[in-house]
């Protein structure tokens, strides 16, 4: 692929085509929900035939919508494409919920340009919610534009943790955690909860690029704070294999909330490093 061949942003026709693609995939997922069994992948996570079908359908659809742009996906190629603009896809974020009959999962698609997200789509089929974000233009939920001001009026006191970050509570049983804890089981939606005001913060221990790509832009456009606790996803290299690469992060509704939660984020990295050392 020619690294200079991609356009700077999607046209309205292309955005409409992505919406139709999401409609197609979301309908299939809703039909399969509660009627499908799962298998284990090599890394111990779950996968279903619907994950595979969704990935194949999205990748093929994107190849028609923006033919000269590569696609990196959880269930497909996990290497950074050569094109300066490319897509990062998680066809079914929350397979464990999906397989268990819990109606809380998402389809995540983000177009990155020169290392940073330019357009993002996040669809929650069971809740009939779809978020679109365009860099420098804003965020829309089901067609209604969101603002940072509306987010800050919800007065939430909840903080989302992932299953791997819950260990930080065990390391400091004497110290009260600065929020009401929620474990939702879907990385992208944990982070999006901060962007739309459901939570004031989210801590993710081992998210992959396909977990964070769409949420990254949505959070940024709504002026949420993001702290990369280890690797910065802005510094990816062409051909880099991201199969096992994690981007632990802390995000919060404001800089003040971020400061309150930062010691717990640092504690997460410290405890994770200790576990990795013991494994070695």
mmCIF file of C-alpha atoms in Angstrom:
data_model
loop_
_atom_site.group_PDB
_atom_site.id
_atom_site.type_symbol
_atom_site.label_atom_id
_atom_site.label_comp_id
_atom_site.label_asym_id
_atom_site.label_seq_id
_atom_site.Cartn_x
_atom_site.Cartn_y
_atom_site.Cartn_z
ATOM 1 C CA UNK A 1 0.000 0.000 0.000
ATOM 2 C CA UNK A 2 1.061 3.560 -0.673
ATOM 3 C CA UNK A 3 1.574 5.286 2.656
ATOM 4 C CA UNK A 4 0.395 8.560 1.168
ATOM 5 C CA UNK A 5 -2.670 7.211 -0.628
ATOM 6 C CA UNK A 6 -5.341 7.771 2.040
ATOM 7 C CA UNK A 7 -7.562 10.816 2.327
ATOM 8 C CA UNK A 8 -7.573 13.034 5.393
ATOM 9 C CA UNK A 9 -11.135 12.251 6.510
ATOM 10 C CA UNK A 10 -14.145 10.163 5.585
ATOM 11 C CA UNK A 11 -16.787 11.559 3.272
ATOM 12 C CA UNK A 12 -20.412 11.650 4.396
ATOM 13 C CA UNK A 13 -21.166 8.804 1.965
ATOM 14 C CA UNK A 14 -18.462 6.699 3.607
ATOM 15 C CA UNK A 15 -19.792 7.484 7.085
ATOM 16 C CA UNK A 16 -23.275 6.465 5.943
ATOM 17 C CA UNK A 17 -21.851 3.229 4.527
ATOM 18 C CA UNK A 18 -20.200 2.422 7.870
ATOM 19 C CA UNK A 19 -23.534 2.985 9.618
ATOM 20 C CA UNK A 20 -25.171 0.476 7.240
ATOM 21 C CA UNK A 21 -22.372 -1.981 7.937
ATOM 22 C CA UNK A 22 -22.942 -1.604 11.674
ATOM 23 C CA UNK A 23 -26.684 -2.134 11.154
ATOM 24 C CA UNK A 24 -25.942 -5.412 9.384
ATOM 25 C CA UNK A 25 -23.509 -6.703 11.984
ATOM 26 C CA UNK A 26 -25.591 -5.533 14.934
ATOM 27 C CA UNK A 27 -28.685 -7.316 13.595
ATOM 28 C CA UNK A 28 -26.789 -10.599 13.276
ATOM 29 C CA UNK A 29 -25.387 -10.257 16.784
ATOM 30 C CA UNK A 30 -28.830 -9.639 18.243
ATOM 31 C CA UNK A 31 -30.160 -12.717 16.437
ATOM 32 C CA UNK A 32 -27.305 -14.862 17.772
ATOM 33 C CA UNK A 33 -27.439 -13.465 21.303
ATOM 34 C CA UNK A 34 -28.546 -16.170 23.740
ATOM 35 C CA UNK A 35 -28.428 -18.826 21.016
ATOM 36 C CA UNK A 36 -24.739 -19.504 20.583
ATOM 37 C CA UNK A 37 -21.893 -21.362 22.274
ATOM 38 C CA UNK A 38 -18.323 -20.175 22.712
ATOM 39 C CA UNK A 39 -14.848 -21.624 22.319
ATOM 40 C CA UNK A 40 -11.546 -20.754 23.976
ATOM 41 C CA UNK A 41 -8.844 -18.936 22.032
ATOM 42 C CA UNK A 42 -5.163 -19.654 22.614
ATOM 43 C CA UNK A 43 -4.943 -16.736 25.057
ATOM 44 C CA UNK A 44 -7.773 -18.145 27.171
ATOM 45 C CA UNK A 45 -10.408 -15.609 26.103
ATOM 46 C CA UNK A 46 -13.734 -16.599 24.578
ATOM 47 C CA UNK A 47 -14.724 -16.496 20.924
ATOM 48 C CA UNK A 48 -17.911 -17.442 19.085
ATOM 49 C CA UNK A 49 -18.807 -18.068 15.460
ATOM 50 C CA UNK A 50 -20.551 -14.679 15.620
ATOM 51 C CA UNK A 51 -17.226 -12.997 16.517
ATOM 52 C CA UNK A 52 -15.652 -14.586 13.454
ATOM 53 C CA UNK A 53 -18.553 -13.727 11.143
ATOM 54 C CA UNK A 54 -18.675 -10.147 12.460
ATOM 55 C CA UNK A 55 -14.948 -9.676 11.923
ATOM 56 C CA UNK A 56 -15.038 -11.074 8.389
ATOM 57 C CA UNK A 57 -18.068 -8.982 7.463
ATOM 58 C CA UNK A 58 -16.598 -5.761 8.869
ATOM 59 C CA UNK A 59 -13.200 -6.245 7.253
ATOM 60 C CA UNK A 60 -14.772 -7.014 3.876
ATOM 61 C CA UNK A 61 -17.132 -4.063 4.239
ATOM 62 C CA UNK A 62 -14.350 -1.632 5.094
ATOM 63 C CA UNK A 63 -12.305 -2.849 2.126
ATOM 64 C CA UNK A 64 -15.125 -1.560 -0.095
ATOM 65 C CA UNK A 65 -15.735 1.653 1.847
ATOM 66 C CA UNK A 66 -12.076 2.730 1.965
ATOM 67 C CA UNK A 67 -10.266 0.325 -0.311
ATOM 68 C CA UNK A 68 -6.721 1.640 0.113
ATOM 69 C CA UNK A 69 -6.734 1.606 3.927
ATOM 70 C CA UNK A 70 -5.629 -1.388 5.966
ATOM 71 C CA UNK A 71 -7.526 -3.033 8.796
ATOM 72 C CA UNK A 72 -6.171 -4.241 12.125
ATOM 73 C CA UNK A 73 -8.674 -6.381 14.026
ATOM 74 C CA UNK A 74 -8.854 -8.524 17.130
ATOM 75 C CA UNK A 75 -9.902 -11.625 15.211
ATOM 76 C CA UNK A 76 -7.822 -10.969 12.083
ATOM 77 C CA UNK A 77 -4.540 -9.254 11.233
ATOM 78 C CA UNK A 78 -2.994 -7.710 14.331
ATOM 79 C CA UNK A 79 -0.104 -5.914 12.650
ATOM 80 C CA UNK A 80 -0.095 -2.158 12.074
ATOM 81 C CA UNK A 81 -0.947 -1.596 8.388
ATOM 82 C CA UNK A 82 1.298 0.293 5.992
ATOM 83 C CA UNK A 83 -1.256 2.915 5.003
ATOM 84 C CA UNK A 84 -1.086 6.233 6.841
ATOM 85 C CA UNK A 85 -4.789 5.835 7.625
ATOM 86 C CA UNK A 86 -6.132 2.478 8.744
ATOM 87 C CA UNK A 87 -8.951 0.904 10.736
ATOM 88 C CA UNK A 88 -8.823 -0.754 14.152
ATOM 89 C CA UNK A 89 -11.728 -3.116 14.788
ATOM 90 C CA UNK A 90 -13.128 -5.082 17.692
ATOM 91 C CA UNK A 91 -16.078 -6.905 16.125
ATOM 92 C CA UNK A 92 -17.581 -7.964 19.459
ATOM 93 C CA UNK A 93 -16.123 -6.405 22.586
ATOM 94 C CA UNK A 94 -17.594 -8.279 25.524
ATOM 95 C CA UNK A 95 -17.814 -11.842 24.215
ATOM 96 C CA UNK A 96 -18.023 -13.219 27.755
ATOM 97 C CA UNK A 97 -21.143 -11.130 28.408
ATOM 98 C CA UNK A 98 -22.533 -12.020 24.980
ATOM 99 C CA UNK A 99 -21.998 -15.749 25.580
ATOM 100 C CA UNK A 100 -23.429 -15.606 29.097
ATOM 101 C CA UNK A 101 -26.634 -13.895 27.990
ATOM 102 C CA UNK A 102 -25.739 -10.518 29.485
ATOM 103 C CA UNK A 103 -26.990 -7.806 27.091
ATOM 104 C CA UNK A 104 -23.933 -5.600 27.320
ATOM 105 C CA UNK A 105 -21.382 -5.740 24.527
ATOM 106 C CA UNK A 106 -20.166 -3.445 21.751
ATOM 107 C CA UNK A 107 -18.922 -3.206 18.184
ATOM 108 C CA UNK A 108 -15.914 -0.906 18.001
ATOM 109 C CA UNK A 109 -14.479 0.579 14.813
ATOM 110 C CA UNK A 110 -11.976 3.430 14.630
ATOM 111 C CA UNK A 111 -10.109 4.966 11.729
ATOM 112 C CA UNK A 112 -6.606 6.078 12.715
ATOM 113 C CA UNK A 113 -4.667 8.618 10.726
ATOM 114 C CA UNK A 114 -0.952 9.167 11.330
ATOM 115 C CA UNK A 115 -1.173 7.237 14.585
ATOM 116 C CA UNK A 116 -4.214 8.910 16.137
ATOM 117 C CA UNK A 117 -7.952 8.222 15.809
ATOM 118 C CA UNK A 118 -9.738 10.426 13.272
ATOM 119 C CA UNK A 119 -13.216 8.836 13.201
ATOM 120 C CA UNK A 120 -14.735 6.383 15.676
ATOM 121 C CA UNK A 121 -17.906 4.310 15.779
ATOM 122 C CA UNK A 122 -19.072 2.462 18.885
ATOM 123 C CA UNK A 123 -22.311 0.506 18.681
ATOM 124 C CA UNK A 124 -24.140 -1.192 21.566
ATOM 125 C CA UNK A 125 -26.739 -3.360 19.768
ATOM 126 C CA UNK A 126 -28.700 -4.568 22.797
ATOM 127 C CA UNK A 127 -29.133 -1.034 24.134
ATOM 128 C CA UNK A 128 -29.760 0.519 20.705
ATOM 129 C CA UNK A 129 -27.011 3.070 21.248
ATOM 130 C CA UNK A 130 -24.478 4.212 18.685
ATOM 131 C CA UNK A 131 -21.751 6.766 19.162
ATOM 132 C CA UNK A 132 -19.962 8.573 16.345
ATOM 133 C CA UNK A 133 -16.916 10.756 16.974
ATOM 134 C CA UNK A 134 -15.024 12.855 14.429
ATOM 135 C CA UNK A 135 -11.771 14.503 15.405
ATOM 136 C CA UNK A 136 -12.178 18.227 15.888
ATOM 137 C CA UNK A 137 -15.932 18.106 15.230
ATOM 138 C CA UNK A 138 -17.436 16.333 18.217
ATOM 139 C CA UNK A 139 -19.362 13.288 19.413
ATOM 140 C CA UNK A 140 -22.922 12.184 18.708
ATOM 141 C CA UNK A 141 -25.046 9.582 20.520
ATOM 142 C CA UNK A 142 -27.881 8.338 18.307
ATOM 143 C CA UNK A 143 -27.557 11.516 16.290
ATOM 144 C CA UNK A 144 -27.638 13.907 19.247
ATOM 145 C CA UNK A 145 -24.427 15.820 19.881
ATOM 146 C CA UNK A 146 -22.844 15.343 23.292
ATOM 147 C CA UNK A 147 -20.910 17.991 25.194
ATOM 148 C CA UNK A 148 -18.512 17.945 28.099
ATOM 149 C CA UNK A 149 -20.904 20.253 29.951
ATOM 150 C CA UNK A 150 -23.780 17.754 29.816
ATOM 151 C CA UNK A 151 -21.418 15.008 30.957
ATOM 152 C CA UNK A 152 -20.418 16.917 34.067
ATOM 153 C CA UNK A 153 -24.011 17.471 35.216
ATOM 154 C CA UNK A 154 -24.692 13.790 35.982
ATOM 155 C CA UNK A 155 -23.001 13.828 39.430
ATOM 156 C CA UNK A 156 -21.861 10.211 39.168
ATOM 157 C CA UNK A 157 -19.596 8.788 41.863
ATOM 158 C CA UNK A 158 -18.880 5.485 40.086
ATOM 159 C CA UNK A 159 -15.518 4.233 38.830
ATOM 160 C CA UNK A 160 -15.156 1.291 36.428
ATOM 161 C CA UNK A 161 -12.453 -1.292 37.021
ATOM 162 C CA UNK A 162 -11.539 -4.177 34.753
ATOM 163 C CA UNK A 163 -11.237 -7.693 36.163
ATOM 164 C CA UNK A 164 -7.440 -7.481 36.239
ATOM 165 C CA UNK A 165 -7.298 -4.107 37.968
ATOM 166 C CA UNK A 166 -9.491 -5.235 40.857
ATOM 167 C CA UNK A 167 -6.337 -6.548 42.536
ATOM 168 C CA UNK A 168 -5.363 -3.006 43.529
ATOM 169 C CA UNK A 169 -8.080 -3.082 46.201
ATOM 170 C CA UNK A 170 -6.373 -6.061 47.829
ATOM 171 C CA UNK A 171 -3.023 -4.295 48.034
ATOM 172 C CA UNK A 172 -4.393 -1.411 50.113
ATOM 173 C CA UNK A 173 -7.298 -2.745 52.221
ATOM 174 C CA UNK A 174 -6.725 0.091 54.703
ATOM 175 C CA UNK A 175 -7.258 2.862 52.135
ATOM 176 C CA UNK A 176 -10.773 3.726 50.919
ATOM 177 C CA UNK A 177 -11.165 3.727 47.149
ATOM 178 C CA UNK A 178 -12.325 7.145 45.833
ATOM 179 C CA UNK A 179 -15.474 5.946 44.094
ATOM 180 C CA UNK A 180 -18.260 3.381 43.896
ATOM 181 C CA UNK A 181 -16.825 0.442 41.992
ATOM 182 C CA UNK A 182 -18.413 -1.027 38.864
ATOM 183 C CA UNK A 183 -17.148 -3.995 36.825
ATOM 184 C CA UNK A 184 -18.997 -4.086 33.513
ATOM 185 C CA UNK A 185 -16.864 -6.577 31.623
ATOM 186 C CA UNK A 186 -16.431 -4.541 28.410
ATOM 187 C CA UNK A 187 -13.287 -2.439 28.057
ATOM 188 C CA UNK A 188 -14.587 0.019 25.486
ATOM 189 C CA UNK A 189 -17.804 0.630 27.424
ATOM 190 C CA UNK A 190 -15.916 1.031 30.701
ATOM 191 C CA UNK A 191 -14.105 3.959 29.119
ATOM 192 C CA UNK A 192 -17.138 5.336 27.300
ATOM 193 C CA UNK A 193 -18.988 5.477 30.614
ATOM 194 C CA UNK A 194 -16.626 8.281 31.590
ATOM 195 C CA UNK A 195 -17.225 10.153 28.341
ATOM 196 C CA UNK A 196 -21.012 10.178 28.693
ATOM 197 C CA UNK A 197 -21.107 10.823 32.438
ATOM 198 C CA UNK A 198 -22.075 7.397 33.781
ATOM 199 C CA UNK A 199 -18.801 7.170 35.710
ATOM 200 C CA UNK A 200 -16.095 9.584 36.845
ATOM 201 C CA UNK A 201 -13.197 7.288 36.011
ATOM 202 C CA UNK A 202 -12.090 3.978 34.531
ATOM 203 C CA UNK A 203 -8.975 1.910 35.066
ATOM 204 C CA UNK A 204 -7.928 -0.667 32.466
ATOM 205 C CA UNK A 205 -4.990 -2.960 33.191
ATOM 206 C CA UNK A 206 -4.376 -4.776 29.895
ATOM 207 C CA UNK A 207 -6.439 -3.222 27.079
ATOM 208 C CA UNK A 208 -5.349 -3.941 23.523
ATOM 209 C CA UNK A 209 -5.394 -1.396 20.720
ATOM 210 C CA UNK A 210 -8.787 -2.672 19.491
ATOM 211 C CA UNK A 211 -10.222 -2.134 22.990
ATOM 212 C CA UNK A 212 -9.191 1.500 23.206
ATOM 213 C CA UNK A 213 -9.163 2.888 19.651
ATOM 214 C CA UNK A 214 -12.739 4.197 19.426
ATOM 215 C CA UNK A 215 -12.982 5.160 23.105
ATOM 216 C CA UNK A 216 -9.734 7.125 22.797
ATOM 217 C CA UNK A 217 -11.230 9.598 20.323
ATOM 218 C CA UNK A 218 -14.585 9.837 22.095
ATOM 219 C CA UNK A 219 -12.881 10.626 25.399
ATOM 220 C CA UNK A 220 -10.588 13.175 23.782
ATOM 221 C CA UNK A 221 -13.386 14.975 21.958
ATOM 222 C CA UNK A 222 -15.370 15.285 25.203
ATOM 223 C CA UNK A 223 -12.362 16.719 27.089
ATOM 224 C CA UNK A 224 -11.852 13.748 29.392
ATOM 225 C CA UNK A 225 -8.404 13.191 30.879
ATOM 226 C CA UNK A 226 -6.387 10.154 29.787
ATOM 227 C CA UNK A 227 -3.216 8.937 31.478
ATOM 228 C CA UNK A 228 -1.286 6.223 29.671
ATOM 229 C CA UNK A 229 0.244 4.227 32.497
ATOM 230 C CA UNK A 230 2.873 2.499 30.362
ATOM 231 C CA UNK A 231 2.916 2.489 26.540
ATOM 232 C CA UNK A 232 1.483 5.344 24.467
ATOM 233 C CA UNK A 233 -0.541 4.054 21.475
ATOM 234 C CA UNK A 234 0.419 7.170 19.488
ATOM 235 C CA UNK A 235 3.869 5.671 18.929
ATOM 236 C CA UNK A 236 3.069 2.599 16.834
ATOM 237 C CA UNK A 237 5.313 1.406 13.998
ATOM 238 C CA UNK A 238 4.318 0.015 10.597
ATOM 239 C CA UNK A 239 4.262 -3.778 10.771
ATOM 240 C CA UNK A 240 4.315 -3.851 14.574
ATOM 241 C CA UNK A 241 2.539 -6.947 15.895
ATOM 242 C CA UNK A 242 0.107 -5.883 18.617
ATOM 243 C CA UNK A 243 -1.175 -9.335 19.511
ATOM 244 C CA UNK A 244 0.243 -9.220 23.029
ATOM 245 C CA UNK A 245 0.761 -5.485 23.492
ATOM 246 C CA UNK A 246 -1.305 -3.781 26.186
ATOM 247 C CA UNK A 247 -1.873 -0.076 26.786
ATOM 248 C CA UNK A 248 -2.864 0.254 30.451
ATOM 249 C CA UNK A 249 -4.635 3.512 31.117
ATOM 250 C CA UNK A 250 -6.548 5.620 33.555
ATOM 251 C CA UNK A 251 -9.230 7.973 32.284
ATOM 252 C CA UNK A 252 -11.312 10.422 34.264
ATOM 253 C CA UNK A 253 -13.986 13.049 33.763
ATOM 254 C CA UNK A 254 -11.659 15.849 34.853
ATOM 255 C CA UNK A 255 -8.062 16.541 35.836
ATOM 256 C CA UNK A 256 -9.178 16.719 39.464
ATOM 257 C CA UNK A 257 -10.724 13.247 39.344
ATOM 258 C CA UNK A 258 -7.665 11.949 37.523
ATOM 259 C CA UNK A 259 -5.415 13.174 40.326
ATOM 260 C CA UNK A 260 -7.570 11.385 42.907
ATOM 261 C CA UNK A 261 -7.364 8.116 40.989
ATOM 262 C CA UNK A 262 -3.745 8.359 39.811
ATOM 263 C CA UNK A 263 -2.217 6.706 42.926
ATOM 264 C CA UNK A 264 -4.394 3.663 42.213
ATOM 265 C CA UNK A 265 -3.270 3.635 38.600
ATOM 266 C CA UNK A 266 0.367 3.729 39.666
ATOM 267 C CA UNK A 267 -0.366 0.984 42.167
ATOM 268 C CA UNK A 268 -1.837 -1.103 39.356
ATOM 269 C CA UNK A 269 1.343 -0.855 37.273
ATOM 270 C CA UNK A 270 3.521 -1.622 40.290
ATOM 271 C CA UNK A 271 1.495 -4.697 41.241
ATOM 272 C CA UNK A 272 1.364 -5.873 37.624
ATOM 273 C CA UNK A 273 5.156 -5.555 37.279
ATOM 274 C CA UNK A 274 5.577 -7.636 40.421
ATOM 275 C CA UNK A 275 3.342 -10.369 39.026
ATOM 276 C CA UNK A 276 5.250 -10.396 35.734
ATOM 277 C CA UNK A 277 8.556 -10.654 37.598
ATOM 278 C CA UNK A 278 7.269 -13.663 39.544
ATOM 279 C CA UNK A 279 6.158 -15.335 36.297
ATOM 280 C CA UNK A 280 9.648 -14.859 34.861
#
